[in-house]
Amino acid sequence: MNTDPISVIISTYNAEAWLEKVLWGYEAQTFKNFEIVIADDGSGPATKELLSSIKKQVSYKIVHVWQEDEGFQKSRILNKAIVASSYNYILMSDGDCIPRKDFLQVHADYREKGYFLSGGYFKLPMDISQKITKKDILEGKCFDIDWLKKNGLKSSFKNSKLTAAGSKASFLNKVTPTNASWNGHNASGWKEDLLAVNGLNERMQYGGQDRELGERLFNYGIKSKQIRYSAICVHLDHARGYKTPESIAFNVAIRKEVKENKIYWTPVGIQKD
């Protein structure tokens, strides 16, 4: 069982109700050697007030990295959070993803030099997202399939993400057709590798900026491991007003260039060329 420290970067923007639930999820972790770095893309005072309050209630360190609100600038704030992170291993997730109690231990145990880890999420509908309480999180009820069904979750093969364990989870990790990409809601890797590719491309808006980072890591020589059925988080529902066809098309063009030309360094990242 690996106990080396992890810096957990959580992105957020004016979503205090969801962020609070997520932070209670980290309080419930069996793995305790970590810090939380909040990558705050311009939230108002309510987020700062929440963090000031919850810092007094949880057992882990919280670092708040904030920047002015200039529209969707998630890549920029994530780069600032990478620099602010204290430890050599970094996990990235979002302020709407509650981690199961073994989430960090799975990432800790699977990490390996030369690789990054690719997890997924289990998406919840809005009504269940709103029902989940601090008690439900600390007791693990929001990961219990029977509890979720009682609260309106429909039957689906996707539910196996919550029920798979041990050898079944390992088998599903191997046979899933989903690519082991860098997913901003559930991925981890070595800080030195993220710095070697210059972090995220700050030209990119919503839609694939996390995967573009993973593609540059591949071009740098880093491989990936699939852990989508082992490292579990539930995704709370929300609107996506920042998603536009223009942003998607712009990012697709950047990703195409990265793949075709085997680019690993972005000139608009942590360092500005």
PDB file of N, CA and C in Angstrom, residues 22-110:
ATOM      1  N   VAL A  22     -18.000  17.822  -2.370  1.00  0.00           N
ATOM      2  CA  VAL A  22     -16.756  17.205  -2.827  1.00  0.00           C
ATOM      3  C   VAL A  22     -15.706  17.187  -1.716  1.00  0.00           C
ATOM      4  N   LEU A  23     -15.581  18.292  -1.003  1.00  0.00           N
ATOM      5  CA  LEU A  23     -14.571  18.378   0.052  1.00  0.00           C
ATOM      6  C   LEU A  23     -14.870  17.425   1.204  1.00  0.00           C
ATOM      7  N   TRP A  24     -16.143  17.174   1.489  1.00  0.00           N
ATOM      8  CA  TRP A  24     -16.473  16.158   2.492  1.00  0.00           C
ATOM      9  C   TRP A  24     -16.096  14.772   1.985  1.00  0.00           C
ATOM     10  N   GLY A  25     -16.152  14.570   0.680  1.00  0.00           N
ATOM     11  CA  GLY A  25     -15.709  13.301   0.116  1.00  0.00           C
ATOM     12  C   GLY A  25     -14.240  13.046   0.375  1.00  0.00           C
ATOM     13  N   TYR A  26     -13.436  14.096   0.352  1.00  0.00           N
ATOM     14  CA  TYR A  26     -12.005  13.920   0.635  1.00  0.00           C
ATOM     15  C   TYR A  26     -11.750  13.725   2.124  1.00  0.00           C
ATOM     16  N   GLU A  27     -12.610  14.275   2.967  1.00  0.00           N
ATOM     17  CA  GLU A  27     -12.474  14.024   4.403  1.00  0.00           C
ATOM     18  C   GLU A  27     -12.705  12.543   4.718  1.00  0.00           C
ATOM     19  N   ALA A  28     -13.502  11.865   3.893  1.00  0.00           N
ATOM     20  CA  ALA A  28     -13.818  10.452   4.124  1.00  0.00           C
ATOM     21  C   ALA A  28     -12.765   9.497   3.566  1.00  0.00           C
ATOM     22  N   GLN A  29     -11.702  10.009   2.945  1.00  0.00           N
ATOM     23  CA  GLN A  29     -10.714   9.140   2.309  1.00  0.00           C
ATOM     24  C   GLN A  29      -9.955   8.278   3.316  1.00  0.00           C
ATOM     25  N   THR A  30      -9.683   7.035   2.924  1.00  0.00           N
ATOM     26  CA  THR A  30      -8.848   6.157   3.749  1.00  0.00           C
ATOM     27  C   THR A  30      -7.377   6.552   3.627  1.00  0.00           C
ATOM     28  N   PHE A  31      -6.987   7.097   2.481  1.00  0.00           N
ATOM     29  CA  PHE A  31      -5.637   7.607   2.252  1.00  0.00           C
ATOM     30  C   PHE A  31      -5.580   9.031   2.802  1.00  0.00           C
ATOM     31  N   LYS A  32      -4.652   9.298   3.686  1.00  0.00           N
ATOM     32  CA  LYS A  32      -4.651  10.569   4.424  1.00  0.00           C
ATOM     33  C   LYS A  32      -3.506  11.519   4.068  1.00  0.00           C
ATOM     34  N   ASN A  33      -2.526  11.067   3.298  1.00  0.00           N
ATOM     35  CA  ASN A  33      -1.337  11.888   3.054  1.00  0.00           C
ATOM     36  C   ASN A  33      -1.514  12.715   1.779  1.00  0.00           C
ATOM     37  N   PHE A  34      -2.311  13.757   1.873  1.00  0.00           N
ATOM     38  CA  PHE A  34      -2.593  14.572   0.702  1.00  0.00           C
ATOM     39  C   PHE A  34      -2.914  16.005   1.094  1.00  0.00           C
ATOM     40  N   GLU A  35      -2.854  16.884   0.103  1.00  0.00           N
ATOM     41  CA  GLU A  35      -3.328  18.259   0.217  1.00  0.00           C
ATOM     42  C   GLU A  35      -4.338  18.502  -0.896  1.00  0.00           C
ATOM     43  N   ILE A  36      -5.216  19.465  -0.683  1.00  0.00           N
ATOM     44  CA  ILE A  36      -6.149  19.900  -1.717  1.00  0.00           C
ATOM     45  C   ILE A  36      -5.718  21.278  -2.202  1.00  0.00           C
ATOM     46  N   VAL A  37      -5.553  21.423  -3.507  1.00  0.00           N
ATOM     47  CA  VAL A  37      -5.260  22.718  -4.112  1.00  0.00           C
ATOM     48  C   VAL A  37      -6.481  23.114  -4.933  1.00  0.00           C
ATOM     49  N   ILE A  38      -7.184  24.141  -4.491  1.00  0.00           N
ATOM     50  CA  ILE A  38      -8.386  24.602  -5.186  1.00  0.00           C
ATOM     51  C   ILE A  38      -7.972  25.529  -6.334  1.00  0.00           C
ATOM     52  N   ALA A  39      -8.273  25.099  -7.566  1.00  0.00           N
ATOM     53  CA  ALA A  39      -7.998  25.900  -8.759  1.00  0.00           C
ATOM     54  C   ALA A  39      -9.263  26.682  -9.082  1.00  0.00           C
ATOM     55  N   ASP A  40      -9.317  27.919  -8.624  1.00  0.00           N
ATOM     56  CA  ASP A  40     -10.534  28.733  -8.651  1.00  0.00           C
ATOM     57  C   ASP A  40     -10.470  29.748  -9.794  1.00  0.00           C
ATOM     58  N   ASP A  41     -11.306  29.506 -10.809  1.00  0.00           N
ATOM     59  CA  ASP A  41     -11.283  30.327 -12.015  1.00  0.00           C
ATOM     60  C   ASP A  41     -12.182  31.563 -11.888  1.00  0.00           C
ATOM     61  N   GLY A  42     -11.961  32.337 -10.803  1.00  0.00           N
ATOM     62  CA  GLY A  42     -12.623  33.624 -10.674  1.00  0.00           C
ATOM     63  C   GLY A  42     -13.917  33.637  -9.886  1.00  0.00           C
ATOM     64  N   SER A  43     -14.103  32.690  -8.966  1.00  0.00           N
ATOM     65  CA  SER A  43     -15.329  32.665  -8.155  1.00  0.00           C
ATOM     66  C   SER A  43     -15.448  33.917  -7.290  1.00  0.00           C
ATOM     67  N   GLY A  44     -16.687  34.231  -6.886  1.00  0.00           N
ATOM     68  CA  GLY A  44     -16.949  35.352  -5.998  1.00  0.00           C
ATOM     69  C   GLY A  44     -16.619  35.027  -4.552  1.00  0.00           C
ATOM     70  N   PRO A  45     -16.935  35.942  -3.632  1.00  0.00           N
ATOM     71  CA  PRO A  45     -16.565  35.796  -2.216  1.00  0.00           C
ATOM     72  C   PRO A  45     -17.137  34.554  -1.531  1.00  0.00           C
ATOM     73  N   ALA A  46     -18.255  34.020  -2.017  1.00  0.00           N
ATOM     74  CA  ALA A  46     -18.881  32.878  -1.340  1.00  0.00           C
ATOM     75  C   ALA A  46     -17.972  31.659  -1.317  1.00  0.00           C
ATOM     76  N   THR A  47     -17.185  31.458  -2.372  1.00  0.00           N
ATOM     77  CA  THR A  47     -16.265  30.313  -2.397  1.00  0.00           C
ATOM     78  C   THR A  47     -15.167  30.490  -1.355  1.00  0.00           C
ATOM     79  N   LYS A  48     -14.623  31.692  -1.258  1.00  0.00           N
ATOM     80  CA  LYS A  48     -13.596  31.962  -0.248  1.00  0.00           C
ATOM     81  C   LYS A  48     -14.146  31.766   1.156  1.00  0.00           C
ATOM     82  N   GLU A  49     -15.378  32.193   1.378  1.00  0.00           N
ATOM     83  CA  GLU A  49     -16.015  32.016   2.691  1.00  0.00           C
ATOM     84  C   GLU A  49     -16.214  30.546   3.019  1.00  0.00           C
ATOM     85  N   LEU A  50     -16.636  29.757   2.025  1.00  0.00           N
ATOM     86  CA  LEU A  50     -16.796  28.315   2.230  1.00  0.00           C
ATOM     87  C   LEU A  50     -15.473  27.679   2.622  1.00  0.00           C
ATOM     88  N   LEU A  51     -14.424  28.006   1.905  1.00  0.00           N
ATOM     89  CA  LEU A  51     -13.121  27.405   2.177  1.00  0.00           C
ATOM     90  C   LEU A  51     -12.592  27.819   3.549  1.00  0.00           C
ATOM     91  N   SER A  52     -12.797  29.054   3.925  1.00  0.00           N
ATOM     92  CA  SER A  52     -12.369  29.507   5.255  1.00  0.00           C
ATOM     93  C   SER A  52     -13.074  28.717   6.350  1.00  0.00           C
ATOM     94  N   SER A  53     -14.350  28.415   6.137  1.00  0.00           N
ATOM     95  CA  SER A  53     -15.122  27.658   7.111  1.00  0.00           C
ATOM     96  C   SER A  53     -14.725  26.194   7.155  1.00  0.00           C
ATOM     97  N   ILE A  54     -14.609  25.583   5.979  1.00  0.00           N
ATOM     98  CA  ILE A  54     -14.391  24.135   5.957  1.00  0.00           C
ATOM     99  C   ILE A  54     -12.957  23.766   6.332  1.00  0.00           C
ATOM    100  N   LYS A  55     -12.018  24.695   6.168  1.00  0.00           N
ATOM    101  CA  LYS A  55     -10.645  24.442   6.603  1.00  0.00           C
ATOM    102  C   LYS A  55     -10.586  24.097   8.087  1.00  0.00           C
ATOM    103  N   LYS A  56     -11.515  24.663   8.866  1.00  0.00           N
ATOM    104  CA  LYS A  56     -11.542  24.429  10.308  1.00  0.00           C
ATOM    105  C   LYS A  56     -12.189  23.090  10.667  1.00  0.00           C
ATOM    106  N   GLN A  57     -12.828  22.449   9.690  1.00  0.00           N
ATOM    107  CA  GLN A  57     -13.591  21.231   9.957  1.00  0.00           C
ATOM    108  C   GLN A  57     -12.954  19.960   9.409  1.00  0.00           C
ATOM    109  N   VAL A  58     -12.042  20.102   8.431  1.00  0.00           N
ATOM    110  CA  VAL A  58     -11.447  18.916   7.816  1.00  0.00           C
ATOM    111  C   VAL A  58     -10.024  18.704   8.327  1.00  0.00           C
ATOM    112  N   SER A  59      -9.507  17.504   8.079  1.00  0.00           N
ATOM    113  CA  SER A  59      -8.206  17.130   8.617  1.00  0.00           C
ATOM    114  C   SER A  59      -7.054  17.390   7.658  1.00  0.00           C
ATOM    115  N   TYR A  60      -7.342  17.787   6.430  1.00  0.00           N
ATOM    116  CA  TYR A  60      -6.299  17.965   5.430  1.00  0.00           C
ATOM    117  C   TYR A  60      -6.061  19.447   5.131  1.00  0.00           C
ATOM    118  N   LYS A  61      -4.926  19.713   4.495  1.00  0.00           N
ATOM    119  CA  LYS A  61      -4.539  21.077   4.117  1.00  0.00           C
ATOM    120  C   LYS A  61      -5.264  21.498   2.844  1.00  0.00           C
ATOM    121  N   ILE A  62      -5.762  22.750   2.822  1.00  0.00           N
ATOM    122  CA  ILE A  62      -6.395  23.324   1.635  1.00  0.00           C
ATOM    123  C   ILE A  62      -5.631  24.571   1.211  1.00  0.00           C
ATOM    124  N   VAL A  63      -5.210  24.613  -0.052  1.00  0.00           N
ATOM    125  CA  VAL A  63      -4.559  25.775  -0.650  1.00  0.00           C
ATOM    126  C   VAL A  63      -5.517  26.356  -1.682  1.00  0.00           C
ATOM    127  N   HIS A  64      -5.803  27.650  -1.587  1.00  0.00           N
ATOM    128  CA  HIS A  64      -6.759  28.295  -2.491  1.00  0.00           C
ATOM    129  C   HIS A  64      -5.994  29.135  -3.509  1.00  0.00           C
ATOM    130  N   VAL A  65      -6.010  28.703  -4.771  1.00  0.00           N
ATOM    131  CA  VAL A  65      -5.366  29.438  -5.854  1.00  0.00           C
ATOM    132  C   VAL A  65      -6.475  30.075  -6.690  1.00  0.00           C
ATOM    133  N   TRP A  66      -6.494  31.403  -6.743  1.00  0.00           N
ATOM    134  CA  TRP A  66      -7.588  32.152  -7.376  1.00  0.00           C
ATOM    135  C   TRP A  66      -7.060  33.092  -8.439  1.00  0.00           C
ATOM    136  N   GLN A  67      -7.860  33.313  -9.472  1.00  0.00           N
ATOM    137  CA  GLN A  67      -7.538  34.333 -10.463  1.00  0.00           C
ATOM    138  C   GLN A  67      -8.805  35.117 -10.810  1.00  0.00           C
ATOM    139  N   GLU A  68      -8.615  36.293 -11.370  1.00  0.00           N
ATOM    140  CA  GLU A  68      -9.733  37.139 -11.780  1.00  0.00           C
ATOM    141  C   GLU A  68     -10.614  36.409 -12.796  1.00  0.00           C
ATOM    142  N   ASP A  69     -11.925  36.708 -12.755  1.00  0.00           N
ATOM    143  CA  ASP A  69     -12.863  36.128 -13.702  1.00  0.00           C
ATOM    144  C   ASP A  69     -12.719  36.826 -15.057  1.00  0.00           C
ATOM    145  N   GLU A  70     -12.148  36.100 -16.018  1.00  0.00           N
ATOM    146  CA  GLU A  70     -12.006  36.603 -17.384  1.00  0.00           C
ATOM    147  C   GLU A  70     -12.615  35.608 -18.366  1.00  0.00           C
ATOM    148  N   GLY A  71     -13.781  35.057 -17.984  1.00  0.00           N
ATOM    149  CA  GLY A  71     -14.386  34.013 -18.791  1.00  0.00           C
ATOM    150  C   GLY A  71     -13.762  32.673 -18.469  1.00  0.00           C
ATOM    151  N   PHE A  72     -14.036  31.679 -19.292  1.00  0.00           N
ATOM    152  CA  PHE A  72     -13.551  30.323 -19.051  1.00  0.00           C
ATOM    153  C   PHE A  72     -12.044  30.247 -19.290  1.00  0.00           C
ATOM    154  N   GLN A  73     -11.289  30.226 -18.194  1.00  0.00           N
ATOM    155  CA  GLN A  73      -9.826  30.158 -18.256  1.00  0.00           C
ATOM    156  C   GLN A  73      -9.331  29.021 -17.356  1.00  0.00           C
ATOM    157  N   LYS A  74      -9.951  27.865 -17.511  1.00  0.00           N
ATOM    158  CA  LYS A  74      -9.629  26.724 -16.658  1.00  0.00           C
ATOM    159  C   LYS A  74      -8.183  26.261 -16.847  1.00  0.00           C
ATOM    160  N   SER A  75      -7.710  26.243 -18.083  1.00  0.00           N
ATOM    161  CA  SER A  75      -6.336  25.791 -18.318  1.00  0.00           C
ATOM    162  C   SER A  75      -5.334  26.669 -17.573  1.00  0.00           C
ATOM    163  N   ARG A  76      -5.578  27.980 -17.580  1.00  0.00           N
ATOM    164  CA  ARG A  76      -4.664  28.905 -16.912  1.00  0.00           C
ATOM    165  C   ARG A  76      -4.627  28.664 -15.403  1.00  0.00           C
ATOM    166  N   ILE A  77      -5.801  28.498 -14.786  1.00  0.00           N
ATOM    167  CA  ILE A  77      -5.811  28.309 -13.337  1.00  0.00           C
ATOM    168  C   ILE A  77      -5.265  26.945 -12.948  1.00  0.00           C
ATOM    169  N   LEU A  78      -5.465  25.948 -13.791  1.00  0.00           N
ATOM    170  CA  LEU A  78      -4.876  24.635 -13.512  1.00  0.00           C
ATOM    171  C   LEU A  78      -3.353  24.703 -13.554  1.00  0.00           C
ATOM    172  N   ASN A  79      -2.811  25.460 -14.482  1.00  0.00           N
ATOM    173  CA  ASN A  79      -1.354  25.624 -14.527  1.00  0.00           C
ATOM    174  C   ASN A  79      -0.838  26.304 -13.261  1.00  0.00           C
ATOM    175  N   LYS A  80      -1.561  27.302 -12.791  1.00  0.00           N
ATOM    176  CA  LYS A  80      -1.166  27.967 -11.548  1.00  0.00           C
ATOM    177  C   LYS A  80      -1.230  26.994 -10.375  1.00  0.00           C
ATOM    178  N   ALA A  81      -2.225  26.119 -10.390  1.00  0.00           N
ATOM    179  CA  ALA A  81      -2.369  25.137  -9.307  1.00  0.00           C
ATOM    180  C   ALA A  81      -1.256  24.088  -9.353  1.00  0.00           C
ATOM    181  N   ILE A  82      -0.839  23.705 -10.556  1.00  0.00           N
ATOM    182  CA  ILE A  82       0.284  22.764 -10.678  1.00  0.00           C
ATOM    183  C   ILE A  82       1.525  23.354 -10.022  1.00  0.00           C
ATOM    184  N   VAL A  83       1.796  24.604 -10.322  1.00  0.00           N
ATOM    185  CA  VAL A  83       2.969  25.273  -9.740  1.00  0.00           C
ATOM    186  C   VAL A  83       2.849  25.367  -8.221  1.00  0.00           C
ATOM    187  N   ALA A  84       1.637  25.604  -7.720  1.00  0.00           N
ATOM    188  CA  ALA A  84       1.416  25.759  -6.284  1.00  0.00           C
ATOM    189  C   ALA A  84       1.413  24.438  -5.523  1.00  0.00           C
ATOM    190  N   SER A  85       1.341  23.333  -6.224  1.00  0.00           N
ATOM    191  CA  SER A  85       1.271  22.024  -5.572  1.00  0.00           C
ATOM    192  C   SER A  85       2.584  21.686  -4.874  1.00  0.00           C
ATOM    193  N   SER A  86       2.476  21.061  -3.710  1.00  0.00           N
ATOM    194  CA  SER A  86       3.647  20.789  -2.887  1.00  0.00           C
ATOM    195  C   SER A  86       4.339  19.472  -3.219  1.00  0.00           C
ATOM    196  N   TYR A  87       3.593  18.523  -3.803  1.00  0.00           N
ATOM    197  CA  TYR A  87       4.098  17.155  -3.905  1.00  0.00           C
ATOM    198  C   TYR A  87       4.429  16.745  -5.332  1.00  0.00           C
ATOM    199  N   ASN A  88       5.161  15.631  -5.446  1.00  0.00           N
ATOM    200  CA  ASN A  88       5.663  15.163  -6.731  1.00  0.00           C
ATOM    201  C   ASN A  88       4.622  14.420  -7.560  1.00  0.00           C
ATOM    202  N   TYR A  89       3.489  14.087  -6.930  1.00  0.00           N
ATOM    203  CA  TYR A  89       2.438  13.382  -7.658  1.00  0.00           C
ATOM    204  C   TYR A  89       1.155  14.192  -7.573  1.00  0.00           C
ATOM    205  N   ILE A  90       0.505  14.385  -8.738  1.00  0.00           N
ATOM    206  CA  ILE A  90      -0.661  15.268  -8.830  1.00  0.00           C
ATOM    207  C   ILE A  90      -1.870  14.514  -9.369  1.00  0.00           C
ATOM    208  N   LEU A  91      -2.987  14.686  -8.687  1.00  0.00           N
ATOM    209  CA  LEU A  91      -4.274  14.176  -9.160  1.00  0.00           C
ATOM    210  C   LEU A  91      -5.153  15.366  -9.487  1.00  0.00           C
ATOM    211  N   MET A  92      -5.824  15.325 -10.639  1.00  0.00           N
ATOM    212  CA  MET A  92      -6.748  16.396 -11.014  1.00  0.00           C
ATOM    213  C   MET A  92      -8.176  15.873 -11.024  1.00  0.00           C
ATOM    214  N   SER A  93      -9.066  16.670 -10.430  1.00  0.00           N
ATOM    215  CA  SER A  93     -10.490  16.362 -10.473  1.00  0.00           C
ATOM    216  C   SER A  93     -11.255  17.683 -10.457  1.00  0.00           C
ATOM    217  N   ASP A  94     -12.574  17.593 -10.430  1.00  0.00           N
ATOM    218  CA  ASP A  94     -13.401  18.788 -10.508  1.00  0.00           C
ATOM    219  C   ASP A  94     -14.224  18.995  -9.247  1.00  0.00           C
ATOM    220  N   GLY A  95     -14.686  20.225  -9.066  1.00  0.00           N
ATOM    221  CA  GLY A  95     -15.473  20.580  -7.892  1.00  0.00           C
ATOM    222  C   GLY A  95     -16.899  20.085  -7.936  1.00  0.00           C
ATOM    223  N   ASP A  96     -17.196  19.184  -8.864  1.00  0.00           N
ATOM    224  CA  ASP A  96     -18.512  18.542  -8.903  1.00  0.00           C
ATOM    225  C   ASP A  96     -18.400  17.020  -8.869  1.00  0.00           C
ATOM    226  N   CYS A  97     -17.218  16.503  -8.501  1.00  0.00           N
ATOM    227  CA  CYS A  97     -16.972  15.057  -8.475  1.00  0.00           C
ATOM    228  C   CYS A  97     -16.638  14.602  -7.057  1.00  0.00           C
ATOM    229  N   ILE A  98     -17.561  13.886  -6.420  1.00  0.00           N
ATOM    230  CA  ILE A  98     -17.348  13.376  -5.062  1.00  0.00           C
ATOM    231  C   ILE A  98     -16.593  12.059  -5.142  1.00  0.00           C
ATOM    232  N   PRO A  99     -15.442  11.940  -4.462  1.00  0.00           N
ATOM    233  CA  PRO A  99     -14.662  10.711  -4.525  1.00  0.00           C
ATOM    234  C   PRO A  99     -15.143   9.656  -3.520  1.00  0.00           C
ATOM    235  N   ARG A 100     -15.144   8.401  -3.949  1.00  0.00           N
ATOM    236  CA  ARG A 100     -15.408   7.310  -3.018  1.00  0.00           C
ATOM    237  C   ARG A 100     -14.247   7.211  -2.038  1.00  0.00           C
ATOM    238  N   LYS A 101     -14.462   6.608  -0.896  1.00  0.00           N
ATOM    239  CA  LYS A 101     -13.472   6.634   0.184  1.00  0.00           C
ATOM    240  C   LYS A 101     -12.124   6.027  -0.199  1.00  0.00           C
ATOM    241  N   ASP A 102     -12.092   5.132  -1.197  1.00  0.00           N
ATOM    242  CA  ASP A 102     -10.833   4.509  -1.613  1.00  0.00           C
ATOM    243  C   ASP A 102     -10.221   5.185  -2.839  1.00  0.00           C
ATOM    244  N   PHE A 103     -10.778   6.306  -3.255  1.00  0.00           N
ATOM    245  CA  PHE A 103     -10.375   6.993  -4.487  1.00  0.00           C
ATOM    246  C   PHE A 103      -8.880   7.313  -4.499  1.00  0.00           C
ATOM    247  N   LEU A 104      -8.390   7.981  -3.480  1.00  0.00           N
ATOM    248  CA  LEU A 104      -6.982   8.363  -3.448  1.00  0.00           C
ATOM    249  C   LEU A 104      -6.069   7.159  -3.269  1.00  0.00           C
ATOM    250  N   GLN A 105      -6.500   6.168  -2.508  1.00  0.00           N
ATOM    251  CA  GLN A 105      -5.666   4.980  -2.318  1.00  0.00           C
ATOM    252  C   GLN A 105      -5.483   4.224  -3.624  1.00  0.00           C
ATOM    253  N   VAL A 106      -6.535   4.174  -4.451  1.00  0.00           N
ATOM    254  CA  VAL A 106      -6.411   3.529  -5.764  1.00  0.00           C
ATOM    255  C   VAL A 106      -5.374   4.259  -6.611  1.00  0.00           C
ATOM    256  N   HIS A 107      -5.466   5.588  -6.679  1.00  0.00           N
ATOM    257  CA  HIS A 107      -4.480   6.347  -7.447  1.00  0.00           C
ATOM    258  C   HIS A 107      -3.071   6.148  -6.880  1.00  0.00           C
ATOM    259  N   ALA A 108      -2.973   6.118  -5.570  1.00  0.00           N
ATOM    260  CA  ALA A 108      -1.661   5.930  -4.939  1.00  0.00           C
ATOM    261  C   ALA A 108      -1.067   4.572  -5.280  1.00  0.00           C
ATOM    262  N   ASP A 109      -1.888   3.536  -5.266  1.00  0.00           N
ATOM    263  CA  ASP A 109      -1.398   2.178  -5.483  1.00  0.00           C
ATOM    264  C   ASP A 109      -1.068   1.882  -6.944  1.00  0.00           C
ATOM    265  N   TYR A 110      -1.780   2.499  -7.883  1.00  0.00           N
ATOM    266  CA  TYR A 110      -1.568   2.226  -9.299  1.00  0.00           C
ATOM    267  C   TYR A 110      -0.487   3.100  -9.927  1.00  0.00           C
TER     268      TYR A 110
END
